[in-house]
Structures are given as C-alpha cells and as structure tokens.
mmCIF file of C-alpha atoms in Angstrom:
data_model
loop_
_atom_site.group_PDB
_atom_site.id
_atom_site.type_symbol
_atom_site.label_atom_id
_atom_site.label_comp_id
_atom_site.label_asym_id
_atom_site.label_seq_id
_atom_site.Cartn_x
_atom_site.Cartn_y
_atom_site.Cartn_z
ATOM 1 C CA MET A 1 0.020 0.010 0.000
ATOM 2 C CA ASN A 2 1.539 3.373 -1.044
ATOM 3 C CA LEU A 3 0.176 6.202 1.058
ATOM 4 C CA LYS A 4 1.820 9.197 -0.715
ATOM 5 C CA GLY A 5 4.734 9.552 1.671
ATOM 6 C CA LEU A 6 2.818 8.520 4.790
ATOM 7 C CA CYS A 7 3.829 5.791 7.235
ATOM 8 C CA ASP A 8 3.163 2.216 6.104
ATOM 9 C CA CYS A 9 4.639 0.438 9.155
ATOM 10 C CA ASN A 10 1.315 -0.646 10.689
ATOM 11 C CA PRO A 11 -1.313 -0.536 7.874
ATOM 12 C CA ASN A 12 -4.119 -1.971 10.082
ATOM 13 C CA GLU A 13 -3.668 0.631 12.824
ATOM 14 C CA PHE A 14 -6.510 2.768 11.509
ATOM 15 C CA ASP A 15 -9.055 -0.005 10.899
ATOM 16 C CA SER A 16 -10.785 0.426 14.293
ATOM 17 C CA LEU A 17 -11.479 4.163 13.908
ATOM 18 C CA PRO A 18 -15.139 5.216 13.744
ATOM 19 C CA LYS A 19 -16.647 7.696 11.321
ATOM 20 C CA PRO A 20 -14.831 11.017 11.771
ATOM 21 C CA LEU A 21 -16.367 14.113 13.337
ATOM 22 C CA PHE A 22 -15.464 16.082 10.209
ATOM 23 C CA ARG A 23 -13.084 16.316 7.337
ATOM 24 C CA LEU A 24 -11.196 19.313 5.926
ATOM 25 C CA VAL A 25 -8.309 20.167 3.579
ATOM 26 C CA CYS A 26 -5.591 22.279 5.182
ATOM 27 C CA HIS A 27 -3.221 24.361 3.084
ATOM 28 C CA CYS A 28 -1.198 25.906 5.938
ATOM 29 C CA LYS A 29 2.576 26.106 5.557
ATOM 30 C CA THR A 30 3.146 23.835 8.510
ATOM 31 C CA CYS A 31 1.036 21.013 7.002
ATOM 32 C CA GLN A 32 2.784 21.547 3.652
ATOM 33 C CA LEU A 33 6.204 21.084 5.314
ATOM 34 C CA PHE A 34 5.110 18.257 7.666
ATOM 35 C CA PHE A 35 3.291 16.171 5.059
ATOM 36 C CA GLY A 36 5.530 17.130 2.122
ATOM 37 C CA SER A 37 2.586 18.067 -0.122
ATOM 38 C CA SER A 38 0.564 21.109 -1.177
ATOM 39 C CA CYS A 39 -2.164 20.347 1.374
ATOM 40 C CA ASN A 40 -3.370 17.804 3.905
ATOM 41 C CA ASP A 41 -6.795 16.165 3.446
ATOM 42 C CA GLU A 42 -7.579 15.090 7.014
ATOM 43 C CA CYS A 43 -10.266 13.705 9.242
ATOM 44 C CA THR A 44 -10.749 14.669 12.896
ATOM 45 C CA PHE A 45 -11.778 12.310 15.701
ATOM 46 C CA LEU A 46 -12.247 12.674 19.443
ATOM 47 C CA LEU A 47 -9.094 11.338 21.080
ATOM 48 C CA LYS A 48 -11.141 9.026 23.318
ATOM 49 C CA ASP A 49 -12.554 7.337 20.182
ATOM 50 C CA CYS A 50 -9.046 6.461 18.967
ATOM 51 C CA ALA A 51 -7.971 3.806 21.471
ATOM 52 C CA GLY A 52 -6.586 1.594 18.686
ATOM 53 C CA LEU A 53 -3.948 4.082 17.591
ATOM 54 C CA ASN A 54 -0.366 3.422 18.640
ATOM 55 C CA PHE A 55 0.632 6.826 19.957
ATOM 56 C CA ASP A 56 3.711 5.301 21.567
ATOM 57 C CA GLY A 57 4.934 4.458 18.066
ATOM 58 C CA ALA A 58 5.052 8.141 17.117
ATOM 59 C CA GLU A 59 7.236 11.060 18.180
ATOM 60 C CA PHE A 60 5.151 14.202 18.706
ATOM 61 C CA LYS A 61 6.321 17.786 18.609
ATOM 62 C CA SER A 62 5.102 21.253 17.810
ATOM 63 C CA TYR A 63 6.227 22.609 14.475
ATOM 64 C CA GLN A 64 5.153 26.144 15.146
ATOM 65 C CA LYS A 65 6.764 28.934 17.160
ATOM 66 C CA GLY A 66 5.051 29.882 20.416
ATOM 67 C CA PHE A 67 2.041 28.099 21.776
ATOM 68 C CA SER A 68 0.404 25.592 19.482
ATOM 69 C CA PRO A 69 -2.410 23.229 20.473
ATOM 70 C CA ILE A 70 -1.292 20.890 17.661
ATOM 71 C CA LYS A 71 1.410 18.274 18.168
ATOM 72 C CA ARG A 72 2.313 16.495 14.932
ATOM 73 C CA GLY A 73 3.472 12.867 15.149
ATOM 74 C CA LYS A 74 5.958 11.030 12.948
ATOM 75 C CA CYS A 75 6.444 7.266 13.052
ATOM 76 C CA ILE A 76 9.451 6.350 15.201
ATOM 77 C CA GLN A 77 10.342 3.465 12.839
ATOM 78 C CA CYS A 78 10.226 5.186 9.413
ATOM 79 C CA GLY A 79 10.083 8.891 10.297
ATOM 80 C CA LYS A 80 7.059 9.537 8.099
ATOM 81 C CA PRO A 81 3.960 11.528 9.182
ATOM 82 C CA LYS A 82 1.174 9.662 10.988
ATOM 83 C CA TYR A 83 -1.287 11.957 12.722
ATOM 84 C CA CYS A 84 -1.696 15.058 14.850
ATOM 85 C CA LYS A 85 -2.988 15.448 18.397
ATOM 86 C CA ILE A 86 -4.916 18.613 19.149
ATOM 87 C CA LYS A 87 -5.830 19.942 22.585
ATOM 88 C CA VAL A 88 -8.631 22.524 22.604
ATOM 89 C CA GLY A 89 -8.936 23.997 26.015
ATOM 90 C CA PRO A 90 -8.765 21.883 29.181
ATOM 91 C CA PHE A 91 -11.426 19.349 28.211
ATOM 92 C CA ALA A 92 -11.361 18.491 24.501
ATOM 93 C CA GLU A 93 -8.668 16.482 22.773
ATOM 94 C CA PHE A 94 -8.755 15.410 19.185
ATOM 95 C CA VAL A 95 -6.726 13.413 16.673
ATOM 96 C CA SER A 96 -6.343 14.461 13.046
ATOM 97 C CA VAL A 97 -5.596 11.632 10.608
ATOM 98 C CA PRO A 98 -4.723 11.983 6.907
ATOM 99 C CA SER A 99 -7.701 10.737 4.908
ATOM 100 C CA ASP A 100 -5.425 8.421 2.873
ATOM 101 C CA TYR A 101 -5.091 6.196 5.990
ATOM 102 C CA LEU A 102 -8.894 5.781 6.193
ATOM 103 C CA ARG A 103 -9.707 3.697 3.119
ATOM 104 C CA HIS A 104 -11.997 1.422 5.211
ATOM 105 C CA ILE A 105 -14.386 4.282 6.218
ATOM 106 C CA ASP A 106 -17.090 5.931 4.132
ATOM 107 C CA LEU A 107 -15.612 9.391 4.486
ATOM 108 C CA PRO A 108 -17.699 12.536 4.590
ATOM 109 C CA GLN A 109 -17.018 15.326 2.100
ATOM 110 C CA PRO A 110 -14.529 17.940 3.397
ATOM 111 C CA PHE A 111 -16.369 20.934 4.688
ATOM 112 C CA ALA A 112 -13.782 23.425 3.316
ATOM 113 C CA HIS A 113 -10.237 24.263 2.265
ATOM 114 C CA ILE A 114 -8.677 26.177 5.190
ATOM 115 C CA TYR A 115 -5.645 28.449 5.061
ATOM 116 C CA TYR A 116 -6.371 28.668 1.344
ATOM 117 C CA ASN A 117 -4.355 31.896 1.157
ATOM 118 C CA SER A 118 -1.237 29.702 1.705
ATOM 119 C CA ARG A 119 -2.019 27.299 -1.141
ATOM 120 C CA THR A 120 0.730 26.347 -3.530
ATOM 121 C CA ALA A 121 -1.741 25.332 -6.257
ATOM 122 C CA GLU A 122 -5.287 26.167 -7.241
ATOM 123 C CA VAL A 123 -7.907 23.581 -6.405
ATOM 124 C CA ASP A 124 -10.699 22.702 -8.843
ATOM 125 C CA ASP A 125 -13.636 21.660 -6.702
ATOM 126 C CA ARG A 126 -16.765 23.203 -5.204
ATOM 127 C CA LEU A 127 -15.603 23.266 -1.580
ATOM 128 C CA ARG A 128 -15.661 26.502 0.354
ATOM 129 C CA ARG A 129 -12.270 28.283 0.453
ATOM 130 C CA ILE A 130 -11.306 29.960 3.700
ATOM 131 C CA GLY A 131 -8.150 32.115 3.915
ATOM 132 C CA GLY A 132 -6.176 33.545 6.746
ATOM 133 C CA HIS A 133 -5.418 32.282 10.224
ATOM 134 C CA PHE A 134 -8.289 33.915 12.056
ATOM 135 C CA MET A 135 -11.055 32.802 9.619
ATOM 136 C CA SER A 136 -9.532 29.311 9.317
ATOM 137 C CA GLN A 137 -9.528 28.942 13.101
ATOM 138 C CA ILE A 138 -13.149 30.064 13.332
ATOM 139 C CA ALA A 139 -14.090 27.504 10.713
ATOM 140 C CA ILE A 140 -12.355 24.694 12.633
ATOM 141 C CA GLN A 141 -13.992 25.739 15.908
ATOM 142 C CA TRP A 142 -17.364 25.868 14.205
ATOM 143 C CA ALA A 143 -16.837 22.351 12.728
ATOM 144 C CA ILE A 144 -15.905 21.080 16.197
ATOM 145 C CA LEU A 145 -18.975 22.656 17.800
ATOM 146 C CA VAL A 146 -21.400 21.444 15.138
ATOM 147 C CA SER A 147 -20.028 17.900 15.138
ATOM 148 C CA LEU A 148 -20.068 17.606 18.935
ATOM 149 C CA LEU A 149 -23.650 18.976 19.069
ATOM 150 C CA LYS A 150 -24.712 16.405 16.502
ATOM 151 C CA ARG A 151 -23.193 13.622 18.657
ATOM 152 C CA VAL A 152 -25.053 14.839 21.708
ATOM 153 C CA GLY A 153 -28.317 15.039 19.805
ATOM 154 C CA ALA A 154 -27.917 11.616 18.139
#
C-alpha cells in the first residue's frame, strides 16, 4: 500500500477508527512542510474514540513557534507523518488523521479548504475556500462545535 509519503509500518492501525467528526483540507505552511505536499486532506476524531492508535509508536512535537495546540506525530520506525494530536482547552482532545489512511471508512466530504491563502496550487472543486489564520480557526472551531452537538443530539 503506497500512502503518498505517509507511514506504512502498521497498515491496520486505523481500521478500528469510527466515522470522523469532520473532514477538511488544510493548506497551511506547517502542513505543507510536515506532510511534504501542497495540502493535507484530514479527518478529525475525538481522542477518546481512537484507542486503537499506537501513539507510543510516534514522536510528537510542535512545528510552530510559540504556543500551538497541535502536536504532529511522525512514526518512530520510518520517520514519516502519521497523525496530529490537538488539545482545545482543558477538556477536549482530538486526533487528526490523513484521509489516505482511512480507506475502510465511508468518508464525509470535506467541509472546506482552510488556510487557502497559503495554497501552492489552485484547487478545482466546489468546496468553500477559507483564507487567513483567524477565519480558518473560526471554521475549525465551528466544525468542532457542530459535530459535537450532532453527537449529543444523536
């Protein structure tokens, strides 16, 4: 299985993940550098729903200056990107997984392209394009809120 430069050390690691809370496409410079591509198509899960992931098999660090709630993890064995852990406030923790790892899940459509102002190439689809740090962060927070409210109401 070739996952476009992603880790292939434990291909079944992602099989136990449920349907994601939401999916987005991030064009930020940090994702471009970390994943080695023009963007990262990713799905977000609650950390507590990801018990099957081998976090001990990844080395996590912040790739941004100053405070960052995102810790990106690379496989200890091969050094390739695996996933990101995100802490939002004192109570909510999430995991962001590249969609290419999730071939076993019926994935939702991405809700938007975020940090679109940092794109390295134009995208030809009908998804909403959100530029800038502030607006991209609002979009992420909104996606988190909506997805969690849907879970509570389900």
